[in-house]
Amino acid sequence: MKRIDSVNARADVNGTGKKGFHDNADLAGQDATYLTPGWLNAIQEELANLLEMNSKVLNANNNAQLYDLLATEESLLALSSAVEDRLQQAQQDQETADNILQTQLQDAIELLQQQISNLSSGLASLYPKVIMAGVIKPGQATEIKKPDGSNISFLDTRYAIQIIPEGYHEGWGISRQDNRIGIDVFNRSGTARVGYSGNINWSILQTEGLTSSAGNGDYVYTGTPVVFPILAGESKSFLLIGAGGGAGSSRYEDLVANSNPAQLKGANGQDTYLSIDGTAIVFTAGGGKAGVGGVDGGSGQYINGTAGEGGLWTISGEYTSATRTNGQAGNATGANHKGAKTDSTGRGAGGDGANGYLTATEGFGGGAGEGARLSIIYTNNTANTQYARLYVGQSGKGEQSLLTTGENGAVVTPANYIVGGDGANGFARVSSAV
């Protein structure tokens, strides 16, 4: 199709940029718009194509062919059908395009989700990571408290504590408890310590994740329990040794004037134990008992000390397997008043009784008992992570009640007095059970 484009076609007669016919009577010397062969052929072919492309043969004797084509029901139906087919095809093409776009969007979302998951997993496996941080300002309590609802235990050695005082200072101390960490910071004024009053920056770092190796290792006495996780379905092997007791001393006392002197004895060794938080499960290797001191009254009169008993094991709750040994009692003979010691490295041994202060075999102190030994395997048969609490016992001190402190702070041992030997601290070993 084309618009008339003869030399005197009237510009913009049908709208801006649309030439057309005009008589040009308003223009002096201008003819009406000329017809051109090109325009007439274009009109002819446009009209002829309507018929021929609908399988109609041009008939020079029928001037109603276009009417017949466009006005008959058959033609209208054919046109309607063609329009409907075109609309359906357009709809199908749009649905196909939408489905392709939806698939592409879904694939992109899944890829993004996987990348986010990979990133999250990667970040979760990176240690150390800061889990808490803050600043303690002057006048505030110098402690860090566990957040409400958190299952963190500050006794868990996976959590490292860092503090940085903002000022000149001499030193600081940290004390762990289950739900808080106490902080003491000091500075120096001349030669006297005074309280610190500056800001204290602090952070808590998790140094490792919840893995099957968490908590594995050897433990000695530190004065506080340690806490570590046991994963669902995981088995742990524990070796627990109670601490040894303190031994008896040897002293002089006039047995003629007092034939029944007070019995002086050392301190018992502490238990080494493991418990599972939230349950009644407790495995205990009891500490050895202290030995009693001996007395030499002179003139052939003396009372020998007595030995301490060995520690006892106890088990409360479920376990997989166990090997249990009660501690041996100490010795209390003239030839042997040493503490019990059956562990090859002396762990949990009882202290040695003192020799008689005049004659080794007379008025000697009794040897102390050793700690019990417990080797046990525990399996977490629940669906949740459990937390084990382990405490290693402290050794009992030998009997030393008659020691005093001089004016210069030095320990003074009375004449005719020998203190008893200290016991050995307990021990624990944790490992993954096969």
XYZ file of C-alpha atoms in Angstrom:
434
model
C 0.000 0.000 0.000
C 1.202 3.518 -0.666
C -0.134 7.125 -0.473
C -0.355 9.309 -3.565
C 3.026 10.881 -4.213
C 2.480 12.879 -7.448
C 4.094 16.327 -7.773
C 0.987 18.206 -6.752
C -0.235 15.845 -4.038
C -1.447 17.946 -1.106
C 0.821 17.713 1.947
C -0.656 16.862 5.384
C -4.218 16.746 3.992
C -4.876 13.533 5.923
C -2.781 14.490 8.953
C 0.777 15.418 9.629
C 3.068 13.659 7.168
C 0.146 12.130 5.251
C -0.233 13.329 1.644
C -3.560 13.132 -0.169
C -5.777 14.385 -2.987
C -6.948 17.994 -3.292
C -8.435 20.235 -6.009
C -5.856 22.877 -5.086
C -8.390 25.589 -6.012
C -6.976 27.740 -3.243
C -3.564 27.718 -4.882
C -3.168 29.979 -7.945
C -1.912 28.174 -11.053
C -1.950 24.783 -9.268
C -3.711 21.785 -10.852
C -5.651 19.296 -8.851
C -3.664 16.308 -7.586
C -2.484 14.055 -10.428
C -2.975 10.311 -10.424
C 0.143 8.205 -10.951
C 0.536 4.695 -12.382
C 2.445 3.645 -9.288
C -0.328 4.636 -6.921
C -3.071 3.114 -9.105
C -1.132 -0.185 -9.400
C -0.689 -0.258 -5.649
C -4.435 0.166 -5.085
C -5.170 -2.429 -7.762
C -2.911 -5.065 -6.285
C -4.081 -4.474 -2.747
C -7.672 -5.107 -3.866
C -6.761 -7.998 -6.185
C -4.752 -9.688 -3.430
C -7.841 -9.833 -1.239
C -9.478 -12.057 -3.802
C -6.550 -14.073 -5.108
C -5.128 -14.863 -1.702
C -8.538 -16.227 -0.803
C -8.454 -18.519 -3.863
C -10.781 -16.315 -5.943
C -10.169 -15.761 -9.669
C -10.573 -12.176 -10.842
C -13.741 -11.767 -12.936
C -13.934 -8.589 -15.070
C -17.693 -9.052 -15.425
C -18.383 -9.234 -11.654
C -18.074 -5.998 -9.780
C -19.301 -7.588 -6.525
C -16.416 -9.984 -5.941
C -15.069 -8.038 -2.967
C -18.549 -7.744 -1.532
C -19.083 -11.461 -1.926
C -15.754 -12.178 -0.303
C -16.189 -9.864 2.654
C -19.918 -9.860 3.203
C -20.878 -13.563 2.881
C -21.286 -15.669 6.029
C -18.681 -18.111 4.762
C -16.118 -15.370 4.358
C -16.979 -13.795 7.674
C -16.651 -17.158 9.380
C -13.371 -17.757 7.614
C -12.153 -14.349 8.678
C -13.360 -14.937 12.230
C -11.687 -18.330 12.276
C -8.470 -16.847 10.974
C -8.597 -14.132 13.606
C -9.342 -16.703 16.324
C -6.502 -18.943 15.111
C -4.189 -15.975 15.202
C -5.278 -15.026 18.692
C -4.873 -18.613 19.908
C -1.428 -18.813 18.349
C -0.499 -15.512 19.962
C -1.777 -16.816 23.321
C 0.150 -20.056 22.899
C 3.285 -18.150 21.982
C 2.839 -15.969 25.080
C 2.271 -18.987 27.354
C 5.354 -20.679 25.928
C 7.385 -17.525 26.488
C 5.980 -17.224 30.031
C 6.835 -20.867 30.792
C 10.367 -20.404 29.484
C 10.751 -17.241 31.564
C 9.302 -18.953 34.652
C 11.719 -21.870 34.227
C 14.636 -19.498 33.843
C 13.543 -17.560 36.930
C 13.137 -20.785 38.960
C 16.559 -22.029 37.868
C 18.077 -18.670 38.814
C 16.362 -18.730 42.231
C 17.520 -22.304 42.946
C 21.069 -21.400 41.922
C 20.997 -18.332 44.174
C 19.601 -20.371 47.073
C 22.333 -22.978 46.612
C 24.994 -20.281 46.516
C 23.576 -18.709 49.684
C 23.466 -22.142 51.346
C 27.064 -22.848 50.315
C 28.119 -19.464 51.642
C 26.251 -20.035 54.908
C 27.787 -23.510 55.296
C 31.210 -22.123 54.532
C 30.852 -19.328 57.073
C 29.452 -21.757 59.654
C 32.562 -23.956 59.354
C 35.021 -21.081 59.742
C 36.561 -20.666 63.186
C 37.296 -18.780 65.292
C 34.162 -16.636 65.181
C 33.035 -13.855 67.501
C 29.763 -14.780 69.205
C 29.613 -11.970 71.768
C 31.376 -8.646 72.235
C 30.965 -5.437 74.154
C 32.442 -2.695 76.308
C 32.272 -2.522 80.105
C 32.207 1.154 81.054
C 33.322 2.714 84.346
C 30.812 2.049 87.089
C 29.350 -1.035 85.417
C 29.704 -4.533 86.858
C 32.924 -6.120 85.609
C 31.334 -9.316 84.399
C 30.055 -10.890 81.202
C 26.685 -12.625 81.461
C 25.311 -15.378 79.262
C 22.445 -14.147 77.025
C 18.943 -15.181 78.115
C 17.816 -18.361 76.385
C 21.340 -19.288 75.269
C 22.710 -22.791 75.850
C 26.295 -21.508 76.019
C 28.296 -22.616 79.039
C 31.347 -20.457 79.692
C 32.960 -23.561 81.207
C 33.066 -24.986 77.663
C 36.704 -24.626 76.619
C 35.647 -24.030 72.985
C 34.873 -20.467 74.052
C 37.917 -18.218 74.335
C 37.771 -15.000 76.349
C 39.565 -11.824 75.286
C 39.683 -8.581 77.275
C 41.513 -5.336 76.471
C 41.502 -2.590 79.114
C 41.720 0.929 77.627
C 44.485 2.364 79.772
C 47.624 1.660 81.744
C 47.239 -1.475 83.760
C 49.260 -4.060 85.617
C 47.274 -7.196 84.944
C 43.889 -8.825 85.052
C 42.218 -12.030 86.050
C 39.308 -14.004 84.599
C 37.066 -16.458 86.442
C 34.711 -18.768 84.507
C 31.333 -19.906 85.683
C 28.470 -21.572 83.806
C 26.535 -18.393 83.110
C 29.007 -15.565 83.746
C 32.635 -14.534 83.494
C 34.103 -12.392 86.257
C 36.812 -9.877 85.335
C 39.295 -8.170 87.669
C 41.622 -5.503 86.240
C 44.312 -3.682 88.226
C 46.591 -0.709 87.601
C 49.426 0.668 89.725
C 49.757 3.858 91.701
C 53.258 4.025 93.169
C 53.682 0.573 94.654
C 50.100 -0.026 95.731
C 47.462 -1.685 93.620
C 44.281 0.301 93.097
C 41.060 -0.557 91.331
C 40.888 -0.043 87.576
C 38.276 2.468 86.372
C 38.671 2.599 82.590
C 36.726 0.990 79.759
C 37.215 -2.737 79.225
C 36.713 -4.118 75.710
C 35.771 -7.770 75.657
C 34.824 -10.525 73.220
C 33.912 -14.210 73.364
C 35.218 -16.345 70.484
C 34.107 -19.837 69.547
C 37.293 -21.633 68.532
C 35.790 -24.818 67.088
C 32.458 -26.301 66.090
C 30.378 -29.152 67.440
C 32.395 -32.049 66.069
C 33.052 -35.584 67.244
C 36.516 -34.506 68.417
C 35.206 -31.715 70.644
C 36.323 -32.273 74.237
C 38.881 -34.950 73.390
C 42.138 -34.730 75.335
C 43.735 -35.062 78.760
C 42.541 -33.046 81.751
C 44.212 -32.219 85.067
C 43.032 -30.328 88.109
C 42.186 -26.665 87.395
C 39.626 -25.910 90.104
C 36.651 -25.579 87.760
C 34.631 -28.038 85.680
C 34.879 -28.016 81.894
C 31.894 -28.527 79.600
C 31.902 -30.051 76.101
C 29.282 -31.419 73.687
C 28.403 -35.016 72.870
C 26.565 -35.174 69.550
C 23.402 -37.196 68.995
C 24.377 -40.841 68.503
C 28.013 -40.177 69.436
C 29.996 -42.362 71.845
C 32.735 -41.076 74.136
C 35.302 -42.972 76.171
C 36.247 -41.582 79.597
C 39.116 -42.463 81.912
C 38.503 -40.964 85.352
C 40.997 -41.131 88.252
C 40.174 -39.675 91.653
C 42.705 -37.586 93.540
C 44.903 -39.104 96.239
C 44.492 -38.270 99.927
C 47.005 -36.485 102.118
C 49.124 -38.529 104.496
C 49.482 -38.395 108.258
C 52.235 -36.495 110.083
C 54.556 -37.450 112.919
C 54.804 -35.340 116.077
C 55.910 -35.399 119.676
C 53.380 -35.373 122.448
C 53.770 -36.465 126.083
C 51.813 -39.695 126.179
C 52.202 -39.983 129.943
C 50.360 -36.713 130.420
C 47.910 -37.450 127.612
C 47.503 -41.074 126.675
C 44.770 -40.320 124.154
C 45.992 -37.393 122.018
C 43.917 -35.915 119.231
C 44.130 -37.700 115.900
C 45.534 -35.376 113.279
C 44.897 -36.382 109.716
C 45.467 -35.009 106.246
C 42.791 -33.926 103.770
C 40.864 -36.360 101.614
C 41.424 -36.268 97.861
C 38.568 -34.858 95.796
C 36.404 -36.939 93.494
C 36.879 -36.826 89.738
C 33.470 -36.989 88.090
C 31.613 -36.631 84.824
C 27.917 -35.735 84.588
C 25.542 -35.171 81.679
C 23.585 -31.913 81.951
C 19.832 -32.338 82.140
C 20.052 -35.999 83.216
C 20.740 -37.996 86.379
C 23.863 -39.544 84.820
C 27.001 -39.188 86.967
C 30.207 -41.241 86.763
C 32.476 -40.755 89.785
C 36.005 -41.921 90.598
C 36.167 -41.196 94.320
C 39.138 -39.500 95.932
C 41.446 -41.376 98.295
C 41.062 -40.904 102.031
C 43.610 -39.207 104.234
C 46.045 -40.950 106.527
C 46.086 -40.289 110.272
C 49.227 -38.928 111.959
C 51.387 -40.762 114.473
C 52.710 -39.637 117.859
C 56.062 -40.339 119.546
C 55.935 -39.685 123.288
C 59.513 -40.609 124.042
C 60.732 -43.270 126.463
C 59.578 -45.975 124.081
C 55.994 -44.765 124.027
C 54.431 -44.055 120.653
C 51.251 -44.375 118.602
C 51.619 -45.220 114.926
C 49.382 -43.524 112.405
C 46.692 -45.327 110.441
C 46.335 -45.592 106.680
C 43.660 -43.889 104.613
C 41.184 -45.944 102.624
C 41.125 -45.991 98.851
C 38.548 -43.994 96.905
C 35.358 -45.685 95.706
C 33.734 -45.509 92.302
C 30.022 -44.871 91.756
C 27.892 -44.944 88.609
C 24.470 -43.375 88.268
C 22.566 -43.723 84.990
C 23.071 -45.503 81.671
C 26.374 -46.392 80.056
C 27.674 -48.677 77.321
C 30.542 -50.422 79.126
C 32.710 -49.856 82.167
C 35.865 -51.067 83.918
C 35.849 -50.134 87.593
C 38.585 -50.245 90.211
C 38.399 -48.919 93.743
C 41.523 -47.237 95.032
C 43.994 -49.129 97.201
C 44.347 -48.184 100.837
C 47.547 -46.610 102.036
C 50.173 -48.422 104.108
C 50.738 -48.165 107.862
C 53.570 -50.453 108.896
C 56.971 -49.562 110.216
C 58.584 -50.948 107.091
C 56.126 -49.285 104.711
C 53.925 -46.312 105.531
C 53.792 -44.916 102.041
C 50.643 -43.931 100.235
C 48.961 -46.231 97.749
C 50.242 -45.917 94.200
C 49.144 -48.404 91.549
C 49.043 -46.050 88.542
C 52.317 -46.307 86.623
C 52.653 -42.523 86.361
C 51.483 -41.765 89.887
C 48.143 -40.200 88.940
C 45.800 -40.085 91.929
C 48.422 -41.554 94.291
C 48.052 -41.143 98.041
C 50.586 -39.097 99.961
C 53.396 -40.858 101.871
C 53.086 -40.957 105.628
C 55.760 -39.122 107.603
C 58.564 -41.071 109.254
C 58.577 -41.005 113.031
C 60.428 -37.834 113.960
C 62.945 -39.709 116.161
C 62.786 -43.248 114.807
C 61.318 -43.804 111.366
C 59.376 -46.870 112.430
C 57.912 -45.390 115.628
C 55.096 -42.856 115.678
C 55.016 -42.625 111.889
C 52.151 -41.126 109.911
C 49.784 -43.335 107.972
C 49.950 -43.449 104.186
C 46.962 -42.082 102.322
C 44.653 -43.967 100.002
C 44.692 -43.504 96.234
C 41.794 -42.404 94.066
C 39.437 -44.849 92.384
C 39.778 -45.551 88.670
C 36.843 -45.706 86.268
C 37.016 -46.415 82.520
C 33.624 -46.024 80.893
C 31.992 -45.599 77.472
C 28.893 -43.469 77.187
C 26.648 -43.150 74.101
C 24.253 -40.265 73.550
C 21.152 -42.171 72.482
C 19.002 -39.042 72.206
C 18.266 -36.995 69.077
C 19.857 -33.867 70.579
C 23.340 -32.692 71.477
C 24.117 -33.283 75.145
C 26.683 -31.453 77.257
C 29.096 -33.322 79.508
C 30.475 -31.650 82.643
C 33.895 -32.909 83.765
C 35.655 -32.100 87.033
C 39.128 -33.373 87.940
C 39.723 -33.732 91.670
C 42.368 -31.885 93.683
C 44.825 -33.810 95.805
C 44.487 -33.863 99.562
C 47.141 -32.001 101.552
C 49.246 -33.941 104.008
C 48.565 -33.268 107.677
C 50.234 -29.924 108.505
C 47.970 -28.330 111.084
C 50.864 -27.450 113.409
C 52.673 -25.307 110.843
C 52.696 -21.589 111.580
C 53.683 -18.436 109.731
C 56.482 -16.176 111.002
C 56.539 -12.398 111.005
C 58.323 -12.374 107.635
C 55.650 -14.600 106.114
C 57.835 -17.707 106.075
C 56.366 -21.063 107.132
C 57.618 -22.231 110.523
C 57.755 -25.944 111.301
C 57.702 -26.732 115.023
C 60.420 -28.885 116.494
C 59.633 -32.568 116.748
C 57.102 -32.371 113.913
C 57.155 -33.824 110.340
C 54.270 -33.061 108.010
C 52.578 -35.756 105.967
C 53.018 -36.004 102.199
C 50.505 -34.522 99.767
C 48.490 -36.761 97.501
C 48.542 -36.498 93.676
C 45.824 -34.705 91.728
C 43.247 -36.680 89.827
C 43.226 -37.125 86.068
C 40.772 -37.535 83.198
C 41.069 -38.500 79.534
C 38.329 -38.069 76.926
C 38.374 -39.670 73.487
C 35.986 -40.689 70.737
C 34.870 -44.284 71.185
C 35.061 -46.579 68.174
